[in-house]
PDB file of C-alpha atoms and ligand atoms in Angstrom:
ATOM      1  CA  UNK A   1      -6.605 -23.184  18.360  1.00  0.00           C
ATOM      2  CA  UNK A   2      -8.263 -19.706  16.671  1.00  0.00           C
ATOM      3  CA  UNK A   3      -5.886 -18.335  14.759  1.00  0.00           C
ATOM      4  CA  UNK A   4      -7.111 -14.420  14.516  1.00  0.00           C
ATOM      5  CA  UNK A   5      -6.987 -13.871  11.055  1.00  0.00           C
ATOM      6  CA  UNK A   6      -7.216  -9.934  10.101  1.00  0.00           C
ATOM      7  CA  UNK A   7      -7.467  -8.275   6.247  1.00  0.00           C
ATOM      8  CA  UNK A   8      -5.200  -5.789   4.980  1.00  0.00           C
ATOM      9  CA  UNK A   9      -4.809  -3.247   2.602  1.00  0.00           C
ATOM     10  CA  UNK A  10      -2.097  -2.914   0.118  1.00  0.00           C
ATOM     11  CA  UNK A  11      -1.147  -0.448  -3.463  1.00  0.00           C
ATOM     12  CA  UNK A  12       0.954  -0.999  -5.762  1.00  0.00           C
ATOM     13  CA  UNK A  13       2.038   2.180  -6.144  1.00  0.00           C
ATOM     14  CA  UNK A  14       2.960   4.155 -10.099  1.00  0.00           C
ATOM     15  CA  UNK A  15       6.801   3.825  -9.791  1.00  0.00           C
ATOM     16  CA  UNK A  16       6.058   0.118  -9.379  1.00  0.00           C
ATOM     17  CA  UNK A  17       3.582  -0.732 -11.889  1.00  0.00           C
ATOM     18  CA  UNK A  18       5.797   1.515 -14.310  1.00  0.00           C
ATOM     19  CA  UNK A  19       8.971  -0.583 -13.963  1.00  0.00           C
ATOM     20  CA  UNK A  20       6.411  -3.096 -13.702  1.00  0.00           C
ATOM     21  CA  UNK A  21       6.834  -5.083 -10.430  1.00  0.00           C
ATOM     22  CA  UNK A  22       3.491  -5.824  -9.008  1.00  0.00           C
ATOM     23  CA  UNK A  23       3.958  -9.664 -10.227  1.00  0.00           C
ATOM     24  CA  UNK A  24       8.087  -9.618  -7.755  1.00  0.00           C
ATOM     25  CA  UNK A  25       5.458  -8.055  -5.392  1.00  0.00           C
ATOM     26  CA  UNK A  26       2.593  -9.639  -5.106  1.00  0.00           C
ATOM     27  CA  UNK A  27       4.888 -13.118  -4.467  1.00  0.00           C
ATOM     28  CA  UNK A  28       7.078 -11.595  -1.615  1.00  0.00           C
ATOM     29  CA  UNK A  29       2.618 -11.575   0.192  1.00  0.00           C
ATOM     30  CA  UNK A  30       2.687 -15.285  -1.312  1.00  0.00           C
ATOM     31  CA  UNK A  31       6.014 -16.461   0.765  1.00  0.00           C
ATOM     32  CA  UNK A  32       5.174 -14.855   3.545  1.00  0.00           C
ATOM     33  CA  UNK A  33       1.190 -16.715   4.017  1.00  0.00           C
ATOM     34  CA  UNK A  34      -0.536 -13.536   3.279  1.00  0.00           C
ATOM     35  CA  UNK A  35      -3.195 -14.819   0.851  1.00  0.00           C
ATOM     36  CA  UNK A  36      -4.657 -12.317  -2.201  1.00  0.00           C
ATOM     37  CA  UNK A  37      -8.835 -11.773  -1.777  1.00  0.00           C
ATOM     38  CA  UNK A  38      -9.333  -9.501  -4.637  1.00  0.00           C
ATOM     39  CA  UNK A  39      -6.813  -7.435  -6.581  1.00  0.00           C
ATOM     40  CA  UNK A  40      -7.742  -4.002  -9.354  1.00  0.00           C
ATOM     41  CA  UNK A  41      -5.867  -1.941 -11.482  1.00  0.00           C
ATOM     42  CA  UNK A  42      -7.018   1.682 -12.201  1.00  0.00           C
ATOM     43  CA  UNK A  43      -6.068   5.026 -12.679  1.00  0.00           C
ATOM     44  CA  UNK A  44      -7.293   7.160  -9.643  1.00  0.00           C
ATOM     45  CA  UNK A  45      -9.029  10.593  -9.682  1.00  0.00           C
ATOM     46  CA  UNK A  46      -6.477  13.592  -8.054  1.00  0.00           C
ATOM     47  CA  UNK A  47      -9.887  13.909  -6.463  1.00  0.00           C
ATOM     48  CA  UNK A  48     -10.132  10.064  -5.197  1.00  0.00           C
ATOM     49  CA  UNK A  49      -6.139  10.544  -4.636  1.00  0.00           C
ATOM     50  CA  UNK A  50      -6.753  13.152  -1.870  1.00  0.00           C
ATOM     51  CA  UNK A  51      -9.901  12.087  -0.246  1.00  0.00           C
ATOM     52  CA  UNK A  52      -8.032   8.448   0.249  1.00  0.00           C
ATOM     53  CA  UNK A  53      -4.831  10.066   1.909  1.00  0.00           C
ATOM     54  CA  UNK A  54      -6.938  12.797   3.528  1.00  0.00           C
ATOM     55  CA  UNK A  55      -5.161  12.587   7.057  1.00  0.00           C
ATOM     56  CA  UNK A  56      -2.225  13.578   6.419  1.00  0.00           C
ATOM     57  CA  UNK A  57      -4.398  16.519   4.464  1.00  0.00           C
ATOM     58  CA  UNK A  58      -1.882  18.797   7.077  1.00  0.00           C
ATOM     59  CA  UNK A  59       0.944  17.634   5.725  1.00  0.00           C
ATOM     60  CA  UNK A  60       2.962  19.959   4.137  1.00  0.00           C
ATOM     61  CA  UNK A  61       3.166  16.893   1.577  1.00  0.00           C
ATOM     62  CA  UNK A  62       0.330  16.573   0.814  1.00  0.00           C
ATOM     63  CA  UNK A  63      -0.233  18.554  -2.511  1.00  0.00           C
ATOM     64  CA  UNK A  64       2.545  16.472  -3.964  1.00  0.00           C
ATOM     65  CA  UNK A  65       1.783  12.945  -2.430  1.00  0.00           C
ATOM     66  CA  UNK A  66      -2.337  13.008  -3.834  1.00  0.00           C
ATOM     67  CA  UNK A  67      -0.507  14.093  -7.561  1.00  0.00           C
ATOM     68  CA  UNK A  68       1.802  10.901  -7.863  1.00  0.00           C
ATOM     69  CA  UNK A  69      -1.129   8.380  -6.294  1.00  0.00           C
ATOM     70  CA  UNK A  70      -3.288  10.333  -9.303  1.00  0.00           C
ATOM     71  CA  UNK A  71      -0.321  10.162 -11.327  1.00  0.00           C
ATOM     72  CA  UNK A  72      -0.406   6.335 -13.635  1.00  0.00           C
ATOM     73  CA  UNK A  73      -1.395   2.702 -12.878  1.00  0.00           C
ATOM     74  CA  UNK A  74      -1.632   1.548  -9.031  1.00  0.00           C
ATOM     75  CA  UNK A  75      -2.742  -1.923  -8.624  1.00  0.00           C
ATOM     76  CA  UNK A  76      -5.015  -3.064  -4.772  1.00  0.00           C
ATOM     77  CA  UNK A  77      -4.988  -5.397  -3.165  1.00  0.00           C
ATOM     78  CA  UNK A  78      -6.733  -6.651  -0.061  1.00  0.00           C
ATOM     79  CA  UNK A  79      -4.519  -8.893   1.383  1.00  0.00           C
ATOM     80  CA  UNK A  80      -5.376 -11.436   4.355  1.00  0.00           C
ATOM     81  CA  UNK A  81      -3.418 -13.546   6.939  1.00  0.00           C
ATOM     82  CA  UNK A  82      -2.528 -14.083  10.532  1.00  0.00           C
ATOM     83  CA  UNK A  83      -1.616 -10.249  11.556  1.00  0.00           C
ATOM     84  CA  UNK A  84      -1.477  -8.947   7.376  1.00  0.00           C
ATOM     85  CA  UNK A  85      -1.013  -5.157   9.117  1.00  0.00           C
ATOM     86  CA  UNK A  86       1.348  -5.418  11.131  1.00  0.00           C
ATOM     87  CA  UNK A  87       3.527  -8.273   8.811  1.00  0.00           C
ATOM     88  CA  UNK A  88       2.386  -5.998   5.465  1.00  0.00           C
ATOM     89  CA  UNK A  89       4.279  -3.170   7.108  1.00  0.00           C
ATOM     90  CA  UNK A  90       7.339  -5.589   8.324  1.00  0.00           C
ATOM     91  CA  UNK A  91       7.222  -6.227   4.535  1.00  0.00           C
ATOM     92  CA  UNK A  92       7.469  -3.120   2.653  1.00  0.00           C
ATOM     93  CA  UNK A  93       9.515  -2.093   5.289  1.00  0.00           C
ATOM     94  CA  UNK A  94      10.537   2.047   6.474  1.00  0.00           C
ATOM     95  CA  UNK A  95       8.713   5.283   4.124  1.00  0.00           C
ATOM     96  CA  UNK A  96      11.950   6.112   3.257  1.00  0.00           C
ATOM     97  CA  UNK A  97      14.114   3.702   1.107  1.00  0.00           C
ATOM     98  CA  UNK A  98      17.309   4.694   2.967  1.00  0.00           C
ATOM     99  CA  UNK A  99      15.407   3.473   6.085  1.00  0.00           C
ATOM    100  CA  UNK A 100      14.502   0.682   4.895  1.00  0.00           C
ATOM    101  CA  UNK A 101      16.234  -3.406   5.905  1.00  0.00           C
ATOM    102  CA  UNK A 102      17.127  -5.089   3.242  1.00  0.00           C
ATOM    103  CA  UNK A 103      15.211  -7.573   1.938  1.00  0.00           C
ATOM    104  CA  UNK A 104      11.576  -5.367   2.626  1.00  0.00           C
ATOM    105  CA  UNK A 105       9.716  -4.400  -0.882  1.00  0.00           C
ATOM    106  CA  UNK A 106      10.867  -0.763   0.348  1.00  0.00           C
ATOM    107  CA  UNK A 107      15.203  -1.601  -0.144  1.00  0.00           C
ATOM    108  CA  UNK A 108      14.462  -3.768  -2.582  1.00  0.00           C
ATOM    109  CA  UNK A 109      12.440  -1.604  -5.196  1.00  0.00           C
ATOM    110  CA  UNK A 110      11.691   2.200  -4.110  1.00  0.00           C
ATOM    111  CA  UNK A 111      13.549   5.182  -5.292  1.00  0.00           C
ATOM    112  CA  UNK A 112      12.740   7.294  -2.710  1.00  0.00           C
ATOM    113  CA  UNK A 113      10.189   8.707  -0.016  1.00  0.00           C
ATOM    114  CA  UNK A 114       7.250   9.283  -2.142  1.00  0.00           C
ATOM    115  CA  UNK A 115       8.062   6.565  -4.874  1.00  0.00           C
ATOM    116  CA  UNK A 116       8.748   3.840  -2.282  1.00  0.00           C
ATOM    117  CA  UNK A 117       6.545   1.859  -4.217  1.00  0.00           C
ATOM    118  CA  UNK A 118       3.874   0.526  -1.650  1.00  0.00           C
ATOM    119  CA  UNK A 119       1.401   1.832   0.507  1.00  0.00           C
ATOM    120  CA  UNK A 120      -0.159  -0.779   3.700  1.00  0.00           C
ATOM    121  CA  UNK A 121      -3.328  -0.174   5.762  1.00  0.00           C
ATOM    122  CA  UNK A 122      -1.382   1.523   9.932  1.00  0.00           C
ATOM    123  CA  UNK A 123      -4.342  -0.270  11.601  1.00  0.00           C
ATOM    124  CA  UNK A 124      -6.758  -2.435  11.669  1.00  0.00           C
ATOM    125  CA  UNK A 125      -9.422   0.159  11.806  1.00  0.00           C
ATOM    126  CA  UNK A 126      -7.761   1.790   9.164  1.00  0.00           C
ATOM    127  CA  UNK A 127      -7.447  -1.359   6.926  1.00  0.00           C
ATOM    128  CA  UNK A 128     -11.842  -1.184   7.222  1.00  0.00           C
ATOM    129  CA  UNK A 129     -11.997   2.022   5.921  1.00  0.00           C
ATOM    130  CA  UNK A 130      -9.492   1.743   2.870  1.00  0.00           C
ATOM    131  CA  UNK A 131     -10.725  -2.163   1.869  1.00  0.00           C
ATOM    132  CA  UNK A 132     -14.442  -0.456   1.238  1.00  0.00           C
ATOM    133  CA  UNK A 133     -13.075   2.615   0.141  1.00  0.00           C
ATOM    134  CA  UNK A 134     -11.711   0.790  -3.068  1.00  0.00           C
ATOM    135  CA  UNK A 135     -13.737  -2.735  -2.814  1.00  0.00           C
ATOM    136  CA  UNK A 136     -17.025  -1.546  -1.884  1.00  0.00           C
ATOM    137  CA  UNK A 137     -20.360  -2.772  -4.178  1.00  0.00           C
TER     138      UNK A 137
HETATM  139  P1  IDP B   1       3.517   5.197   4.950  1.00  0.00           P
HETATM  140  O1  IDP B   1       3.477   5.130   3.784  1.00  0.00           O
HETATM  141  O2  IDP B   1       4.631   4.257   5.876  1.00  0.00           O
HETATM  142  O3  IDP B   1       2.505   5.054   5.958  1.00  0.00           O
HETATM  143  P2  IDP B   1       3.750   7.677   6.031  1.00  0.00           P
HETATM  144  O4  IDP B   1       3.407   8.251   7.005  1.00  0.00           O
HETATM  145  O5  IDP B   1       1.321   7.519   5.936  1.00  0.00           O
HETATM  146  O6  IDP B   1       3.663   6.535   5.263  1.00  0.00           O
HETATM  147  O7  IDP B   1       2.895   9.270   4.711  1.00  0.00           O
HETATM  148  C1  IDP B   1       1.422   7.569   3.338  1.00  0.00           C
HETATM  149  C2  IDP B   1       2.975   8.835   2.169  1.00  0.00           C
HETATM  150  O8  IDP B   1       2.831   9.870   2.495  1.00  0.00           O
HETATM  151  C3  IDP B   1       4.356   7.687   1.869  1.00  0.00           C
HETATM  152  O9  IDP B   1       4.693   6.632   1.616  1.00  0.00           O
HETATM  153  C4  IDP B   1       4.808   8.202   0.816  1.00  0.00           C
HETATM  154  O10 IDP B   1       4.829   7.812   0.279  1.00  0.00           O
HETATM  155  C5  IDP B   1       5.066   9.947   1.477  1.00  0.00           C
HETATM  156  N1  IDP B   1       6.045  10.765   2.498  1.00  0.00           N
HETATM  157  C6  IDP B   1       5.813  10.068   4.135  1.00  0.00           C
HETATM  158  N2  IDP B   1       6.350  11.327   4.689  1.00  0.00           N
HETATM  159  C7  IDP B   1       7.164  12.151   3.735  1.00  0.00           C
HETATM  160  C8  IDP B   1       7.930  13.158   3.108  1.00  0.00           C
HETATM  161  O11 IDP B   1       8.194  14.004   4.288  1.00  0.00           O
HETATM  162  N3  IDP B   1       8.234  13.603   1.342  1.00  0.00           N
HETATM  163  C9  IDP B   1       7.242  13.159   0.435  1.00  0.00           C
HETATM  164  N4  IDP B   1       6.057  12.532   1.140  1.00  0.00           N
HETATM  165  C10 IDP B   1       5.994  12.317   1.768  1.00  0.00           C
HETATM  166 MG1   MG B   2       0.369   4.897   6.307  1.00  0.00          MG
END
């Protein structure tokens, strides 16, 4: 049988880095059969955050979102596994931690809809774009 592996991008956002949650979040990925292929800590500028989140540029929260992602160090990860995009989205939980299911990363660690601890690509196509954004050599 030929199991189809996917790649996806995860970002551990400033609120989670600030609270030293990186290892705990990574252990959730590993326990759920997502391998961590690459990882990098960085602190992006507002311009870089605006480019990364440009699909949200028409949203009322765009400026706040870009300020937030550039407000402190983040960690970006390439995850690999079967159905990695969907699996990561399930492990993350709903965008607003208030609505996230028990056991999900956002339920466990999210503070609010903006400080929701993690980002995850929402499709295989966007995963490619987002991985390229951070890891282009
Ligand atoms: P997602 O992160 O679950 O994919 P998106 O809708 O793609 O959610 O939104 C991107 C990010 O923008 C969210 O993770 C969240 O931090 C922020 N966001 C989404 N909706 C709101 C809102 O209504 N107010 C403030 N921030 C928001
Ligand atoms: Mg999204």
